[in-house]
PDB file of C-alpha atoms in Angstrom:
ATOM      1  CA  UNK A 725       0.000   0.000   0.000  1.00 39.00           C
ATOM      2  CA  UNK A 726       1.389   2.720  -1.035  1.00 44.00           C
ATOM      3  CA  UNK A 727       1.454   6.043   1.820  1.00 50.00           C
ATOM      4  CA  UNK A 728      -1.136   8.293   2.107  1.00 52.00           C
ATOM      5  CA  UNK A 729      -0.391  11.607   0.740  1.00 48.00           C
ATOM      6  CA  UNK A 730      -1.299  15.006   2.756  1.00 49.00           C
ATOM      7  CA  UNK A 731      -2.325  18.095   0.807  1.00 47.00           C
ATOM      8  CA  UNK A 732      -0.511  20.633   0.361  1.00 52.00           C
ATOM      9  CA  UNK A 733       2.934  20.821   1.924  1.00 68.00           C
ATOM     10  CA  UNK A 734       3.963  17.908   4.320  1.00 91.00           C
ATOM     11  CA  UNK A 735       5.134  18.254   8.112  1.00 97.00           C
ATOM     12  CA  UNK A 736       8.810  19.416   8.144  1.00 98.00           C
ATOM     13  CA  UNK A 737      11.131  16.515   8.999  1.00 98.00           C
ATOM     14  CA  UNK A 738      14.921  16.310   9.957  1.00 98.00           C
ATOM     15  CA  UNK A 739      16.357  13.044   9.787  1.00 98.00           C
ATOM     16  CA  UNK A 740      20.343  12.502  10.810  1.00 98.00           C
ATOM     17  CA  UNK A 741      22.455  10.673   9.382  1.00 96.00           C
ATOM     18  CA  UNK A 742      20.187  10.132   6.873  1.00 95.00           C
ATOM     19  CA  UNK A 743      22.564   9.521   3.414  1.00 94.00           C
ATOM     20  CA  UNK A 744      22.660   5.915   3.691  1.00 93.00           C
ATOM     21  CA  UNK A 745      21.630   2.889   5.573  1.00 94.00           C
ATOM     22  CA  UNK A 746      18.568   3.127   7.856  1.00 96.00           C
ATOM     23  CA  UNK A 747      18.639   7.141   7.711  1.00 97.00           C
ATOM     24  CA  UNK A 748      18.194   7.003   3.910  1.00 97.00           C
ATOM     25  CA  UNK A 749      15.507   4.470   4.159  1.00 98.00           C
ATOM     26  CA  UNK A 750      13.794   6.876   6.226  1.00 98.00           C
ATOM     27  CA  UNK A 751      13.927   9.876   4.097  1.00 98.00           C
ATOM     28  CA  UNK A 752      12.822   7.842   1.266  1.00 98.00           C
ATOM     29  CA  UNK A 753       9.899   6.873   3.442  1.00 98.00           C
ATOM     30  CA  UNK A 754       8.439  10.550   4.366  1.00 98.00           C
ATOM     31  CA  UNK A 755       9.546  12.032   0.973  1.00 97.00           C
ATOM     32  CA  UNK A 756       6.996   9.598  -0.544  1.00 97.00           C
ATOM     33  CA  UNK A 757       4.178  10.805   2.034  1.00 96.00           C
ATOM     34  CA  UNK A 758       4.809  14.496   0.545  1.00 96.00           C
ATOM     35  CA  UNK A 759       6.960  15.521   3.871  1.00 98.00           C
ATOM     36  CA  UNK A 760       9.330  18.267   3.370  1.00 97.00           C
ATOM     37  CA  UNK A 761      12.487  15.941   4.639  1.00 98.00           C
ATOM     38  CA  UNK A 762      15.742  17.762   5.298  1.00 97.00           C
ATOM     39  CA  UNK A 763      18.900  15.230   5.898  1.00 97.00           C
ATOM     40  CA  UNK A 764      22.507  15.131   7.749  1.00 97.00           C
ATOM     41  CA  UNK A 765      25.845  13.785   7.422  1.00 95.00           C
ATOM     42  CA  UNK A 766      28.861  14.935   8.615  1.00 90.00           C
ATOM     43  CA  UNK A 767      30.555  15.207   5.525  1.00 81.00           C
ATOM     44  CA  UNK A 768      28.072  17.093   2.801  1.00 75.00           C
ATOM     45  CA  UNK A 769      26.719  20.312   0.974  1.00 76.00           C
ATOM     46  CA  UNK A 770      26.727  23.136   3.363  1.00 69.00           C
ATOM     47  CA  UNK A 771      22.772  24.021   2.077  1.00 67.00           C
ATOM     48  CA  UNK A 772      22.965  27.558   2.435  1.00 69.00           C
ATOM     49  CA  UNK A 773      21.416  27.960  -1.335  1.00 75.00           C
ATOM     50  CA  UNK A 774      18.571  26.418   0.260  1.00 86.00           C
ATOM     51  CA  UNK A 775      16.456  23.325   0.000  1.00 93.00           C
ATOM     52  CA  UNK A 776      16.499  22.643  -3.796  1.00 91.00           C
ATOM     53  CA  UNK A 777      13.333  22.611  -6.131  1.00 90.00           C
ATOM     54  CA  UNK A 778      12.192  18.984  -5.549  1.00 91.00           C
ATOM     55  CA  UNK A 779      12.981  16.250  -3.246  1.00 94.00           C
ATOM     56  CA  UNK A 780      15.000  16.018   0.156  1.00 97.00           C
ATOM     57  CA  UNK A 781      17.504  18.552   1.244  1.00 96.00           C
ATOM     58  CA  UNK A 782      20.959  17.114   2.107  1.00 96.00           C
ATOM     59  CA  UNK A 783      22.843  19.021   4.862  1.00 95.00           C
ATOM     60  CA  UNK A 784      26.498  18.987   6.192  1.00 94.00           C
ATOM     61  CA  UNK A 785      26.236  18.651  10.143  1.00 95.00           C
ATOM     62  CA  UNK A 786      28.621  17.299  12.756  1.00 95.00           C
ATOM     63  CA  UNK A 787      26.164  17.267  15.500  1.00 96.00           C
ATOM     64  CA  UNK A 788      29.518  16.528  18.282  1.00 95.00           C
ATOM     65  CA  UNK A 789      29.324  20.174  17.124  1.00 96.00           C
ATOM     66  CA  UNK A 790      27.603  22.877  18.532  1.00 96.00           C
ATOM     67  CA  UNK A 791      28.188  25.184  16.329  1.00 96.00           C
ATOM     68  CA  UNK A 792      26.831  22.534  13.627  1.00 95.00           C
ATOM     69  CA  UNK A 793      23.470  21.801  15.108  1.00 97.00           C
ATOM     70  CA  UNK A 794      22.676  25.570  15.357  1.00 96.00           C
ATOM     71  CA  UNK A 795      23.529  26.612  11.835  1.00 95.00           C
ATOM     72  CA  UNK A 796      21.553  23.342  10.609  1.00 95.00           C
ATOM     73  CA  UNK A 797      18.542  23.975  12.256  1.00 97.00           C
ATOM     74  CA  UNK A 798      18.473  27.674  11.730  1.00 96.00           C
ATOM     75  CA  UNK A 799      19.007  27.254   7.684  1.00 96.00           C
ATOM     76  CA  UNK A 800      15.929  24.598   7.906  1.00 97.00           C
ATOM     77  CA  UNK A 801      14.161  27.030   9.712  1.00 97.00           C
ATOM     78  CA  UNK A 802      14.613  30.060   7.638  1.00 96.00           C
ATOM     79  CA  UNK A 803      13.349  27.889   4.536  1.00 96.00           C
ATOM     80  CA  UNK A 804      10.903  26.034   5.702  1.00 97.00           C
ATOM     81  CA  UNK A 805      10.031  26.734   9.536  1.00 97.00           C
ATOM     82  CA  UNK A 806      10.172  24.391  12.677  1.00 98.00           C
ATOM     83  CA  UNK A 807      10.888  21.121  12.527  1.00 98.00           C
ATOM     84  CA  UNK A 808       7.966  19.280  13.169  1.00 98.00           C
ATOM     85  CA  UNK A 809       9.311  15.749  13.250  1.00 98.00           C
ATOM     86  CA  UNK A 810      12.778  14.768  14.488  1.00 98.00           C
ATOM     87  CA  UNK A 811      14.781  11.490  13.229  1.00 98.00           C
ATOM     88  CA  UNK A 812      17.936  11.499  15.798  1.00 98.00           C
ATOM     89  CA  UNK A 813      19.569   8.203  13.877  1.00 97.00           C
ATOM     90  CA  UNK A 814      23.467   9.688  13.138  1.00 95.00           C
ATOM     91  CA  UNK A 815      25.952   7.881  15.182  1.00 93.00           C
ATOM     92  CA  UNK A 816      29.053   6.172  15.000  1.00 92.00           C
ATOM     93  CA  UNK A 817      30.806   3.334  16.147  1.00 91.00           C
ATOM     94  CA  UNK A 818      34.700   2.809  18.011  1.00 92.00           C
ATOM     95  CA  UNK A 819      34.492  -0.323  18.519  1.00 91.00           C
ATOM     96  CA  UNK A 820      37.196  -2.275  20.796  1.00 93.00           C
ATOM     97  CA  UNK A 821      37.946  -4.405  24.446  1.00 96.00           C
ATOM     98  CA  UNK A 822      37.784  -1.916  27.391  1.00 96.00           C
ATOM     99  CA  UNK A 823      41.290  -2.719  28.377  1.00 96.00           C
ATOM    100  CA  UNK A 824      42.009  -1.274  25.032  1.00 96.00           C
ATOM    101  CA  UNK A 825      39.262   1.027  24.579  1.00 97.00           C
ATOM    102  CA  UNK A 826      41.292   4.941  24.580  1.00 97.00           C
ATOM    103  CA  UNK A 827      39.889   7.966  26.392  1.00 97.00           C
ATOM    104  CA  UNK A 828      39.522   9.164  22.796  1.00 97.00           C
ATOM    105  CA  UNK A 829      37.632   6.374  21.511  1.00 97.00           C
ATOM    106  CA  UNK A 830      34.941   6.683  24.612  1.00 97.00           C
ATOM    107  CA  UNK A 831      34.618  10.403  24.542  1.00 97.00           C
ATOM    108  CA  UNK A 832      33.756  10.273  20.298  1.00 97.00           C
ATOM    109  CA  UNK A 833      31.241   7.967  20.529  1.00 97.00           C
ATOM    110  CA  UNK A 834      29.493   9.549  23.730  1.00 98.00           C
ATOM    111  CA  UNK A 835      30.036  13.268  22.553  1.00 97.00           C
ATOM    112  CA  UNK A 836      28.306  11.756  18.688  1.00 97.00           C
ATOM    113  CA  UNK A 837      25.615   9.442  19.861  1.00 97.00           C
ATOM    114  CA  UNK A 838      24.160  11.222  23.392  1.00 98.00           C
ATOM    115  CA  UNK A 839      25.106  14.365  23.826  1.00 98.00           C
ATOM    116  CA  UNK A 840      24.904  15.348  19.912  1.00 97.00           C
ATOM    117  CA  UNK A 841      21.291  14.444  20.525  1.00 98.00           C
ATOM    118  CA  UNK A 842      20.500  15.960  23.143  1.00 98.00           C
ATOM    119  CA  UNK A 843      21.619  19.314  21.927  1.00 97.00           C
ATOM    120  CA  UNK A 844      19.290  18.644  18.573  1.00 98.00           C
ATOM    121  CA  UNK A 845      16.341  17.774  20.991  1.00 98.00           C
ATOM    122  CA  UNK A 846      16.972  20.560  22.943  1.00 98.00           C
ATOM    123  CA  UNK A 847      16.660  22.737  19.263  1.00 97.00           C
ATOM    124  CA  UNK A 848      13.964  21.337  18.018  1.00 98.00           C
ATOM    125  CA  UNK A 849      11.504  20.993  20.829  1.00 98.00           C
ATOM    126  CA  UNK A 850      11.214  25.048  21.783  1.00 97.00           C
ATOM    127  CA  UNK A 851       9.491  25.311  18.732  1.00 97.00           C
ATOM    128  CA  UNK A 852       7.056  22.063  19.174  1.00 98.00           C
ATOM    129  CA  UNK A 853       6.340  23.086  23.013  1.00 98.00           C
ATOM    130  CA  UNK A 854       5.110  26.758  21.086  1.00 97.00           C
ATOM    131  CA  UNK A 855       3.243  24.527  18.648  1.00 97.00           C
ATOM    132  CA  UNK A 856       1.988  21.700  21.097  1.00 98.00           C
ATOM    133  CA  UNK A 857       2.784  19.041  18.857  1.00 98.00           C
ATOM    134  CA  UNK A 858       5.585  17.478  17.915  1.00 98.00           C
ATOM    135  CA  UNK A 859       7.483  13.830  17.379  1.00 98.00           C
ATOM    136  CA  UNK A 860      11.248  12.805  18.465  1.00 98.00           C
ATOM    137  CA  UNK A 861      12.295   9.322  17.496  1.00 98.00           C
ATOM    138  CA  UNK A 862      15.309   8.322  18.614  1.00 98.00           C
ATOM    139  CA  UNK A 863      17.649   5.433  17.052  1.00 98.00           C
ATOM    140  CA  UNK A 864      18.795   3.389  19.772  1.00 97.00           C
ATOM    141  CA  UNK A 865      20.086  -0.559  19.059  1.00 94.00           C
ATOM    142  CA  UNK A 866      20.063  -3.996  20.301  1.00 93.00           C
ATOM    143  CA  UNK A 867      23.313  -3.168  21.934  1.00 92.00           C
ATOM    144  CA  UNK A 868      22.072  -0.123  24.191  1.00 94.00           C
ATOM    145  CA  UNK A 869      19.315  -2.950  25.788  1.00 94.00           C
ATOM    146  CA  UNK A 870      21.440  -6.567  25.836  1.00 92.00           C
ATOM    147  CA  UNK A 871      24.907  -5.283  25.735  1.00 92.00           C
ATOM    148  CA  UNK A 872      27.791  -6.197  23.250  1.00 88.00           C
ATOM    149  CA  UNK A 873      31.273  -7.175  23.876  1.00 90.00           C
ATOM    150  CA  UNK A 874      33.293  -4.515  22.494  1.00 92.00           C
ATOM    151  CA  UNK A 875      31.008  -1.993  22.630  1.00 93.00           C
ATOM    152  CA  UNK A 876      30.581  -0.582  25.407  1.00 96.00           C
ATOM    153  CA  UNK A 877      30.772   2.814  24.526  1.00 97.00           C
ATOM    154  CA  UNK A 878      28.698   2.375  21.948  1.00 96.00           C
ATOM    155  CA  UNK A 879      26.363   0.344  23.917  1.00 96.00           C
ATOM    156  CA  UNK A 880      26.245   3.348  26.980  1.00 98.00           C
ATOM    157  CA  UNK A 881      25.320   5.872  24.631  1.00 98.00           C
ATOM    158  CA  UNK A 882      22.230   3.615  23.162  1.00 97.00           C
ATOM    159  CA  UNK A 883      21.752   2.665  26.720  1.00 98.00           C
ATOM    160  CA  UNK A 884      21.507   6.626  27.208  1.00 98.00           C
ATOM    161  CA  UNK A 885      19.043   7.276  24.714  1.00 98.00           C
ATOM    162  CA  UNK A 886      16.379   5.422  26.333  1.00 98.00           C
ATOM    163  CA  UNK A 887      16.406   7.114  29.745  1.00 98.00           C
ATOM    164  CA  UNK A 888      16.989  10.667  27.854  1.00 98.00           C
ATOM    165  CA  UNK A 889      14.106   9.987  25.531  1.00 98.00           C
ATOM    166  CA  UNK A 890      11.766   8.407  28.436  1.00 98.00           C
ATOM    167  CA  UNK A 891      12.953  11.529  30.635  1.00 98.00           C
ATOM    168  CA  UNK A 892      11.613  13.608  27.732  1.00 98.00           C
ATOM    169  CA  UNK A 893       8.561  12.292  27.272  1.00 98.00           C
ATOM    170  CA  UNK A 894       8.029  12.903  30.890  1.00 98.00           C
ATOM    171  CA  UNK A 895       8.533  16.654  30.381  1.00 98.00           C
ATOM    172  CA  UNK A 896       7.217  17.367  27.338  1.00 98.00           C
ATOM    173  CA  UNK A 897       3.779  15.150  27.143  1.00 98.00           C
ATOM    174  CA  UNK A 898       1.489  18.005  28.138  1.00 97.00           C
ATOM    175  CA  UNK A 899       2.414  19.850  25.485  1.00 98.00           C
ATOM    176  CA  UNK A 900       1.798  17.188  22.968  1.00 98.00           C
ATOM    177  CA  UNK A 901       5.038  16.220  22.218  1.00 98.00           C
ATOM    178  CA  UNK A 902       5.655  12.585  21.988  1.00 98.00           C
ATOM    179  CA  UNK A 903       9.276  10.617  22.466  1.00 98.00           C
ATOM    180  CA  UNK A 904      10.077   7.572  21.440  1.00 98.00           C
ATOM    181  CA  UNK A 905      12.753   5.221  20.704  1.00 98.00           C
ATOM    182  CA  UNK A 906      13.442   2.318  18.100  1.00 98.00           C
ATOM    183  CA  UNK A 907      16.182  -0.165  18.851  1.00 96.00           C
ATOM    184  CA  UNK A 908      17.145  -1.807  15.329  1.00 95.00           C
ATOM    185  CA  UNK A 909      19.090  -5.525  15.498  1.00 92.00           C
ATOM    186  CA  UNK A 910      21.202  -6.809  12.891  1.00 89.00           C
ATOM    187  CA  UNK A 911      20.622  -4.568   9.274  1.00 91.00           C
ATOM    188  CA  UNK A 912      21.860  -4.768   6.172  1.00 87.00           C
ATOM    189  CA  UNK A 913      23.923  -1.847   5.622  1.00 84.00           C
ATOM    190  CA  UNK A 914      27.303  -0.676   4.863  1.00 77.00           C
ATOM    191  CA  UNK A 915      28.775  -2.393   7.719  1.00 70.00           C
ATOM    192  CA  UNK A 916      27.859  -5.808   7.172  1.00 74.00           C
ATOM    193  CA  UNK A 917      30.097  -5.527   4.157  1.00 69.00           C
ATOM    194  CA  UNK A 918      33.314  -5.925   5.769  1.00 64.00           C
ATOM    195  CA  UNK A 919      31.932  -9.852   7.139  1.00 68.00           C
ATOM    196  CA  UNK A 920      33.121 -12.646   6.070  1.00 75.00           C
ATOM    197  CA  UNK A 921      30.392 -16.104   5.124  1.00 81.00           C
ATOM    198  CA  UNK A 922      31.201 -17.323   8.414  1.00 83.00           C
ATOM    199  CA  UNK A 923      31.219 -14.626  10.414  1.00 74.00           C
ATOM    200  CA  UNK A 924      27.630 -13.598   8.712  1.00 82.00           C
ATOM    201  CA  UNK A 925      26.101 -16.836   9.777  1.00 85.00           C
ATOM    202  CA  UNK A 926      27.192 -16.809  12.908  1.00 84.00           C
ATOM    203  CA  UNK A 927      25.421 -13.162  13.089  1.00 83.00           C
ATOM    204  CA  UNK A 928      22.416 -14.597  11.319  1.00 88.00           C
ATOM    205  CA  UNK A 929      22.450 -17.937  13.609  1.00 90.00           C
ATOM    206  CA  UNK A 930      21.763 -15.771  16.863  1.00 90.00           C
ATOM    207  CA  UNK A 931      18.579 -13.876  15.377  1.00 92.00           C
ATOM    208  CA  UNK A 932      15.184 -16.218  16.202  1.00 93.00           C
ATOM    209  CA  UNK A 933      14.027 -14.814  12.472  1.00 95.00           C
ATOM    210  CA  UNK A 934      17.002 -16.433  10.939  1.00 92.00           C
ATOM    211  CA  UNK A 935      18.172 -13.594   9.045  1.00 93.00           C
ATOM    212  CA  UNK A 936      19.096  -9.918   9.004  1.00 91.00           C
ATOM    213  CA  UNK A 937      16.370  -6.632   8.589  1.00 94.00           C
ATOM    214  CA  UNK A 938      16.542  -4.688   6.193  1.00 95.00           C
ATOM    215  CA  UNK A 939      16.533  -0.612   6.625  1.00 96.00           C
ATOM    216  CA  UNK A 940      13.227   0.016   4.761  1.00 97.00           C
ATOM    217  CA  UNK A 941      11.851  -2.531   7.552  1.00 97.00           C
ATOM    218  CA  UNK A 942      13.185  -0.246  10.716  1.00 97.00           C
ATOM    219  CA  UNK A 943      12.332   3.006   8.097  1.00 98.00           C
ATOM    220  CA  UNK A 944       8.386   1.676   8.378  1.00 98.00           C
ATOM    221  CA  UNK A 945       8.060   1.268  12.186  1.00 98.00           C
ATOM    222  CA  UNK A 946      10.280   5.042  12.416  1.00 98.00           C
ATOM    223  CA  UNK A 947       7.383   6.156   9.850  1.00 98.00           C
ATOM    224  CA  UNK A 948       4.467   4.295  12.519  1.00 98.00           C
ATOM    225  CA  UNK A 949       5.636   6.436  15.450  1.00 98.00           C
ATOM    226  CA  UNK A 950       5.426   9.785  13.387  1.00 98.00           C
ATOM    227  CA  UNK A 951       2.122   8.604  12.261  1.00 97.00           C
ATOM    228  CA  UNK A 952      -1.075   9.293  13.599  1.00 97.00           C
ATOM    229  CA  UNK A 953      -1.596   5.962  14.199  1.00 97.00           C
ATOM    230  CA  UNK A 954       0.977   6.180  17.142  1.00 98.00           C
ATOM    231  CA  UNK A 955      -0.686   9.400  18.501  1.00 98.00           C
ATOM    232  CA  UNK A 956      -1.014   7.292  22.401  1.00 98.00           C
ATOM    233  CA  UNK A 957       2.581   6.239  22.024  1.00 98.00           C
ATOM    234  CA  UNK A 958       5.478   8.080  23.875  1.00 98.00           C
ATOM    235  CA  UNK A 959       8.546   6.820  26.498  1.00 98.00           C
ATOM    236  CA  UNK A 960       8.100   3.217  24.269  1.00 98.00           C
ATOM    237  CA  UNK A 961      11.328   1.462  23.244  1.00 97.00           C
ATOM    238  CA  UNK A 962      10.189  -0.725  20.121  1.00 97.00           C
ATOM    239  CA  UNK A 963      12.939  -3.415  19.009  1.00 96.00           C
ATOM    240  CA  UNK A 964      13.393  -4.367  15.610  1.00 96.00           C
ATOM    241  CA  UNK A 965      15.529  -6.948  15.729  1.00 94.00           C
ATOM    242  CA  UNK A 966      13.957 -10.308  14.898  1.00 93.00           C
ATOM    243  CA  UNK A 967      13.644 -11.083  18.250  1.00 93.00           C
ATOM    244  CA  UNK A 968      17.446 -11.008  18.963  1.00 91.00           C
ATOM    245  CA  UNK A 969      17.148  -8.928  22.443  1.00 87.00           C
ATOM    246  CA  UNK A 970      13.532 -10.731  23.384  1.00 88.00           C
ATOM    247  CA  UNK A 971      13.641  -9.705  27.177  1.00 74.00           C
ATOM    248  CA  UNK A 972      15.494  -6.945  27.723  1.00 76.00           C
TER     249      UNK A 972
END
């Protein structure tokens, strides 16, 4: 079924992270409901000509920077207004054993995946408290709820996400504004790539579905919780992840 198309111009929605992988899947997903969908990476056009004539808007932002979550959201703003929905899925991964986990590979991953959300949560919801609606979705994983060796700075900021996103929900439900997070397992993206056949069985061999999502699969229930549909739904965590973290 193909989605439902609003008249006129769609809600305004800011995914991160959003050139590949799950990120793109999502801004594939509201550009074909008729949203206006603005998109991150940290490496990109700088957008100051503006959004162009059709289609999404692709935006350079380092959101471990300040500076680069401001000018972001002020260029989307001047264009097309508030942002009305928020997609908080940029992150990035240092993986490696604590006892050879540096300062510097902690602090990246924290600085990227928490606290570069919080300070685009913290943008984007003065607007949607003046509005009384709004929807933050954050992008959380299976390792943030079960753990992974390896990743445990990773797996703190995930961890992070939920209580920050539950904690916001909290505040900001009487004004409409509704928080929630979705914790993807095993997709096929980018990263996947660098696996061997035996090291992608074994992957696939601890997943109850036997076998790996794919992006436009996490993109649809990221779509749900900006729907109306999920307008009674806030501080949920909703794994996708083929039953991989079943429990936690």
């Amino acid at each position: 079924m193909s989605p439902e198309v609003p008249e006129g111009p769609g809600r305004v929605v800011l995914v991160t992270g959003g050139s590949r992988g799950i990120g793109a899947a999502c801004v594939e997903r509201f550009a074909a409901r008729g949203d206006r969908v603005a998109y991150t990476s940290r490496s990109g056009p700088a957008g100051g000509s503006g959004p162009p004539a059709e289609g999404p808007w692709h935006l350079a932002c380092d959101q471990s920077r300040p500076e680069a979550v401001t000018a972001a959201l002020d260029l989307i703003e001047k264009e097309w207004g508030p942002v009305e929905v928020l997609v908080a899925n940029a992150g990035l991964t240092r993986d490696g054993l604590l006892m050879r986990m540096s300062e510097e590979a902690w602090s990246d991953v924290i600085e990227t995946n928490l606290t570069g959300v919080y300070r685009l949560v913290k943008r984007v919801v003065g607007p949607m408290m003046r509005a009384r609606k709004g929807r933050v979705i954050l992008v959380s994983s299976v390792s943030g709820l079960a753990g992974q060796a390896g990743q445990a700075n990773y797996a703190a900021a995930k961890a992070g996400l939920v209580g920050f996103a539950r904690s916001m929900a909290r505040e900001l439900s009487s004004r409409s504004i509704l928080v929630n997070v979705v914790a993807p397992g095993t997709v096929d993206t980018d990263m996947l790539g660098a696996l061997n056949e035996a090291q992608m069985a074994e992957l696939v061999d601890r997943v109850p579905l036997g076998r790996v999502a794919r992006p436009e699969e996490i993109a649809g229930v990221v779509a749900f919780l900006a729907s109306d549909d999920a307008s009674y739904i806030t501080g949920a965590v909703l794994p996708v992840d083929g039953g991989l973290a079943m429990g936690h």
